[in-house]
Amino acid sequence: MALEGSVILLGLFFGLLFVGMPLGVALGIAGVAVLWVEKLGIMAFPTNVWTGIAKYPLLALPVFIVAGMVFERSGVAERLVKFAAACVGNRTGGLAIVAVIVCMILGGISGSGPADAAAVAAVLAPAMLKQGYPRPYIASLTAAAGSTAILIPPSIAFIVYSVLVPGVSLNALFLGGMIPGILAGLSLLVPAIWLCKRGGFGLANPDDVRPPLWQTFKEAIWGLAAPIVIIGGMRSGAFTPTEAAVVAVFYGLFVGVFIYRTLDFAAIYKVLADSAEIAAVVMIIIALASVFAHAGSTVGTFDAAANALIAFTANETVMLLAITVMLLIAGMLIDGVSIFLVFLPILLPIAKTYSWDLTWFGIIMTMNIAIGQFTPPMAVNLMVTCKVAGCSMESTVPWVLWFVLSMLVALLLVTFVPEVALFLPRWLGDL
Amino acid sequence: MSEHADIQAPGLKLGEKPPRVPETLERMVGAGVMALLCLITFANVVVRYFTNISFAFTEELSVALMVSVALVGASAAFAMDRHIRLTFLVERLPVARQRQLELLILATCLFLFGLLTWLSARYVWDEYRFEVMSPGLGIPQWRYTVALPVLSAVICLRIMGRLVRVFRTVR
């Protein structure tokens, strides 16, 4: 039963995935087929769809999506860019540095990569083009920097991980993601500046007037305070993650409506409608994936697959590298959150075998996914920034590979020195 | 759809007409429920901080609303082909083939959500028959779960609509 069921489950899922079936439906069909063939009780289908998403902790996901969208649409990115430009000043690759910094700050407000990358690319692309940065460079850099949003708290990926993996605290994940996220962002600066020097673009221009620091700071302070409200609120124990998210929503609305005066009723409606759809697309996959997970764990597919992988190599380092390669390839093909849903059932038993820390494991998985978000051919972030910068995905390849490489170095550091991720939550008592 | 640059999946470009019943319908419901969710959650925070009353029992209401958002939004996404899917390989095929394949895919989606509609209706019927009560507010549980069959049926209609629209491009 285990073998037959597993072949149906995985074969059907991957088959359907590759012919372009919506991911959730591919998971659902594979799960239902196994329920039916193995006579596991078809009523598990509606039950799991309901219980898969009817979970209170998951509420943080839609609310954080609204929060990120409110800030994105309220024009906070523009003000942050001006302030960052005033701080960085006139130097080679100055705007590239600004792009990375602003992406990281926005990552502290929004929890999804593409929105972050798109906002920064839209604000910075005109100025960068004026300084001679090539279009594919702009698309590659902002896509890569935007991917840090799922590492720097709040993060949609961490919310999903904590819902799927019982016993891992979302607070610990959020704190643990902070340093790796900042590292990943800073690692991008090396190729970013080197490429500028090699290509002779983005050079310091002595005629440029540096915007006044204090003035830009006053404008940007409302945006800069948002990550502090979110993280500080959760850290101090004042808010649960969902509450922190909703406080961020109302804070963002206040800033957008009364301070920046950029949000009117129509804009708020669009924020709500768009975030409803974005959240729905993720949640319907979670719902149908729980049918897949139920069927797979009942027939023992995941344990069998995990055992097969462990039999393949008993060496912990080789296993970690194999998982990294597997996740990177998967990350190139499907979007981040879906990777958790497909791979976690197989990888968790492996992690338990080696008694890996599950918080750290979630962080390196997320870091892998972040890299996948801007690695062609299926890179959600890059797709969005190419549209904004006006270039093709193919043209970015010689540029984006440098950023992939540098973030891989950061990933390997966190993989082999887990304390990089874990010391902050441990120090603050969340682990 | 440049305004949807931040909604991730771009979908296939098969040249079908837009839906005759605009997906604005689901978007309005989705936005409304989302607003309600934010208000309830925010009210919870405010009330907890300024009084010592707690209405955390509204959790089950929020959760049911969240499931509704998921289904309503999924419906809009089916209408506009914005679900997350691997289109990289399919895009290499000639458009005529892509369209034929899309018909098969949509039929499969319809089968899954048809099945979900039917089975979840039975599930809700059982809850009604056995008078299952909700743990928080103590009201009949079926009043929450009934969203599942009803909204799955809406999703089925959306899939059928797109099936017809893609079919028209084939001939």
PDB file of C-alpha atoms in Angstrom, chain A residues 179-184 186-187 320-321 324 360 363-364 367-368 371 405-423:
ATOM      1  CA  ILE A 179      20.677  38.591  10.899  1.00  0.00           C
ATOM      2  CA  PRO A 180      20.654  36.174   7.915  1.00  0.00           C
ATOM      3  CA  GLY A 181      18.388  38.629   6.084  1.00  0.00           C
ATOM      4  CA  ILE A 182      20.715  41.547   6.717  1.00  0.00           C
ATOM      5  CA  LEU A 183      23.713  39.372   5.786  1.00  0.00           C
ATOM      6  CA  ALA A 184      22.024  38.331   2.561  1.00  0.00           C
ATOM      7  CA  LEU A 186      24.858  43.133   2.554  1.00  0.00           C
ATOM      8  CA  SER A 187      26.370  40.264   0.547  1.00  0.00           C
ATOM      9  CA  LEU A 320      22.603  19.455   3.940  1.00  0.00           C
ATOM     10  CA  LEU A 321      24.240  20.272   0.614  1.00  0.00           C
ATOM     11  CA  THR A 324      20.289  22.975  -0.559  1.00  0.00           C
ATOM     12  CA  TRP A 360      17.374  27.167  12.055  1.00  0.00           C
ATOM     13  CA  ILE A 363      15.575  29.891   8.273  1.00  0.00           C
ATOM     14  CA  ILE A 364      17.927  28.145   5.847  1.00  0.00           C
ATOM     15  CA  MET A 367      17.016  31.631   2.581  1.00  0.00           C
ATOM     16  CA  ASN A 368      17.111  29.008  -0.163  1.00  0.00           C
ATOM     17  CA  ILE A 371      17.573  32.879  -3.682  1.00  0.00           C
ATOM     18  CA  LEU A 405      26.486  33.591  -6.128  1.00  0.00           C
ATOM     19  CA  SER A 406      27.025  36.169  -3.398  1.00  0.00           C
ATOM     20  CA  MET A 407      23.804  35.294  -1.596  1.00  0.00           C
ATOM     21  CA  LEU A 408      24.765  31.611  -1.832  1.00  0.00           C
ATOM     22  CA  VAL A 409      27.897  32.452   0.131  1.00  0.00           C
ATOM     23  CA  ALA A 410      25.728  34.039   2.840  1.00  0.00           C
ATOM     24  CA  LEU A 411      23.486  30.962   2.777  1.00  0.00           C
ATOM     25  CA  LEU A 412      26.403  28.575   3.215  1.00  0.00           C
ATOM     26  CA  LEU A 413      27.603  30.646   6.157  1.00  0.00           C
ATOM     27  CA  VAL A 414      24.245  30.312   7.926  1.00  0.00           C
ATOM     28  CA  THR A 415      24.042  26.625   6.947  1.00  0.00           C
ATOM     29  CA  PHE A 416      27.381  25.714   8.479  1.00  0.00           C
ATOM     30  CA  VAL A 417      27.411  28.245  11.323  1.00  0.00           C
ATOM     31  CA  PRO A 418      23.839  27.933  12.689  1.00  0.00           C
ATOM     32  CA  GLU A 419      24.605  30.366  15.507  1.00  0.00           C
ATOM     33  CA  VAL A 420      24.556  33.244  12.975  1.00  0.00           C
ATOM     34  CA  ALA A 421      20.812  32.739  12.863  1.00  0.00           C
ATOM     35  CA  LEU A 422      20.209  31.370  16.323  1.00  0.00           C
ATOM     36  CA  PHE A 423      22.151  33.627  18.654  1.00  0.00           C
TER      37      PHE A 423
END
